Every structure is written in structure tokens, then in C-alpha cells.
């Protein structure tokens, strides 16, 4: 009769008790090695959907770097239903319809290309233990440059120059200097911080609000919590809204706030499309409570043809381009790569979103 020996094999979370024939140490080691490979494959084998329009060389680079994962790139129609059922993580640019989320019962992690993620928080994403991470911290350059371009355009009367050119009129105008003017930043986050640095370097007075009280940076003259907003609006020559599009910021700019703006002030909204109601904004611009507006974020997006904003002479409309860059993937991919490494290793992810707050 073959002799047996009791054994306990422990590896990570696995503990196995049993008996095996007493042959030799090599066979026992082979068994433990097999167990180690089993657990390694269990951890490392992940289905990752690249639901973004990545260049082919970047897709291949990710597949090579994470060869133990099944990384697939393609649009919704290209994904097989049985593979979707086993998807562990999705990297996406556009929001995922809730019906599609429901087809991925194994989904554990959603990484998005934007810093603001409220649009991605569908009922299923919020209800399930799906971690959501964003690309916070990489949009400061493009948004701040766009804000400054808007300020310079308004200060140097370029819209009036272009209108006069269309009408073939030699019209004398009075540009103003931005140095010495007051810039009010509503929402001193990553983007606002970058804008404040640049504006201060141009000689502007910079005042700002932030959701919670923090130490004031040297390049900000005055910093306050939301209670500081009325004074910011009353003192600013240019007000730039850089708020996350989350329920807590919806309609925070009402008639009382808009009437605080100086008649010569300009209102520049780059991120918070629902911070002010469109009808109220149209009324304020028609009645010239303030000089004008540059709008890149809207309550309704895309802005429909029936919106009165299109026809107002003191409004400049841009189609959500403030955050667009020609160098899209170089800043985005390192964040995703690092989080994918962490996800596979079971480590805490970076830029995790509070799904209740929306950021």
C-alpha cells in the first residue's frame, strides 16, 4: 500500500489541506509551484476594454506592457457579449450608457479621460462597487491658456475689430491693458491654480474662491470659501468659472449674483455649464447687466439652434474646445498605465472619485 503524508500548502490567500503520496521533494515542490502559477494567473488575467480611440502603436504598447491581461480596443458594437460579461475594467472617453454597464457584471473599475466625471456616474455605476478614476491634474495648461486668450481677446476688442472688418468699417476702438485688472476665479482647483499663476505674472490682481478653506498661494491676492463669491463678483473685471459640473454647483449663479457684476465686467464660463440657467443668462446679457460673456460650457450641450445665445452681439460661443489639446495622449496615458498597474496588483488607485460628490 502506498504511503501518504499530510500536507498544508499556503500561498497568499490560498490554504489547502490534504494528503499526497510520499514520493520525493521534487514532486511536492512541483505541486506548490503549480499552485503559485494558478494564483498568479488568477490575479493577473484581467479583461480590459480600451473604449477610447487610441493610436494603434499605443494599443500595442499597452498590450505588450500588460501581456498577462486581455486588452481589447474597439467601439461598443465590436465587443462580443460573452467577453463583455467578463470585463474587469474600462478606459473610456465618452460616458457609458447604463444599459451597457449592466452588460458588464464583472466590471470593477472605470477610468475616464476627463477630470470631471459626473456624466459617467450612471445609476448602475453609482449603485455597484465600481471604482471610478479620472484624469485630474493634466488640463491646467489648455484651460488656462484658453481663459487668457478670452481675456486678451476681450481686452483688445478683437470681436469688435472682426465685426468692423466684415462691414468694411475703419472703426476706432479703445483697447485696455490687462495688467492691473482684477481676475476673479470661481473654483481654484488644478486649472484655476494654473490660470492664477499666469495671470499674476501678467500683472493682474487675482482673487478666487475654493470649496474648502486652504492656505493662500503667493500668486493669489485674496482667497475665500463660497461666502467670498459676492465680493469676488463685485470686484472682478473678468470672472472665470472653473467649477466641476456636479449637482452641488448647479444654479449657484443666480440673478442676485449676476447683478453684482460691474457693467464693464466679462463673464467667462469654461466648465460649469449648469451653474447658471440659460434663460437668466440671456436676460442678463440682453439687458447688459455686464459687458458680455465667453461661453464654452452650456446648460444644453450641444447648444441647440433655437438658443437665443447664438444671436446676442455681446456673446462669444465656443463649442467645448477649452480643454482640447493636440497633445492628447502623452499626459493621459501615464495616469491610466499607473492605475492599471495598481489595479492588477491590488493596490489603491490614484484619482479615485467620490461618487456621491461627483469628483
mmCIF file of C-alpha atoms in Angstrom, residues 40-51 59-74 78-91 104 107 109 336 340 343-344:
data_model
loop_
_atom_site.group_PDB
_atom_site.id
_atom_site.type_symbol
_atom_site.label_atom_id
_atom_site.label_comp_id
_atom_site.label_asym_id
_atom_site.label_seq_id
_atom_site.Cartn_x
_atom_site.Cartn_y
_atom_site.Cartn_z
ATOM 1 C CA UNK A 40 -0.630 34.333 -10.349
ATOM 2 C CA UNK A 41 -2.804 33.606 -13.360
ATOM 3 C CA UNK A 42 -5.941 34.215 -11.299
ATOM 4 C CA UNK A 43 -4.735 37.649 -10.244
ATOM 5 C CA UNK A 44 -3.140 38.739 -13.480
ATOM 6 C CA UNK A 45 -5.701 37.565 -16.025
ATOM 7 C CA UNK A 46 -7.915 40.621 -16.456
ATOM 8 C CA UNK A 47 -10.178 41.701 -19.300
ATOM 9 C CA UNK A 48 -9.520 45.373 -20.021
ATOM 10 C CA UNK A 49 -11.598 47.283 -22.571
ATOM 11 C CA UNK A 50 -9.879 50.275 -24.181
ATOM 12 C CA UNK A 51 -13.032 52.185 -25.136
ATOM 13 C CA UNK A 59 -2.629 49.992 -28.027
ATOM 14 C CA UNK A 60 0.225 47.646 -28.911
ATOM 15 C CA UNK A 61 2.421 49.257 -26.272
ATOM 16 C CA UNK A 62 -0.198 48.649 -23.590
ATOM 17 C CA UNK A 63 -0.755 45.084 -24.749
ATOM 18 C CA UNK A 64 2.972 44.435 -24.579
ATOM 19 C CA UNK A 65 3.394 46.069 -21.163
ATOM 20 C CA UNK A 66 0.414 44.172 -19.710
ATOM 21 C CA UNK A 67 0.713 40.957 -21.662
ATOM 22 C CA UNK A 68 -0.974 38.936 -18.902
ATOM 23 C CA UNK A 69 -4.186 40.904 -19.491
ATOM 24 C CA UNK A 70 -6.632 40.608 -22.358
ATOM 25 C CA UNK A 71 -6.658 44.217 -23.562
ATOM 26 C CA UNK A 72 -9.050 44.883 -26.410
ATOM 27 C CA UNK A 73 -9.681 48.108 -28.272
ATOM 28 C CA UNK A 74 -12.893 48.857 -30.109
ATOM 29 C CA UNK A 78 -17.183 45.438 -31.826
ATOM 30 C CA UNK A 79 -17.263 43.874 -28.364
ATOM 31 C CA UNK A 80 -18.597 40.324 -28.078
ATOM 32 C CA UNK A 81 -21.328 39.897 -25.480
ATOM 33 C CA UNK A 82 -19.621 36.945 -23.764
ATOM 34 C CA UNK A 83 -16.365 38.912 -23.431
ATOM 35 C CA UNK A 84 -18.213 41.944 -22.052
ATOM 36 C CA UNK A 85 -19.639 39.776 -19.283
ATOM 37 C CA UNK A 86 -16.101 39.186 -18.040
ATOM 38 C CA UNK A 87 -14.771 42.721 -18.463
ATOM 39 C CA UNK A 88 -12.964 43.862 -15.313
ATOM 40 C CA UNK A 89 -12.083 47.430 -16.305
ATOM 41 C CA UNK A 90 -12.908 50.031 -18.953
ATOM 42 C CA UNK A 91 -10.874 53.034 -20.112
ATOM 43 C CA UNK A 104 -20.704 44.025 -17.635
ATOM 44 C CA UNK A 107 -16.859 45.489 -14.018
ATOM 45 C CA UNK A 109 -13.028 49.800 -12.350
ATOM 46 C CA UNK A 336 -4.013 55.132 -16.958
ATOM 47 C CA UNK A 340 -3.779 49.737 -14.491
ATOM 48 C CA UNK A 343 -5.436 47.609 -10.352
ATOM 49 C CA UNK A 344 -3.682 44.389 -11.375
#
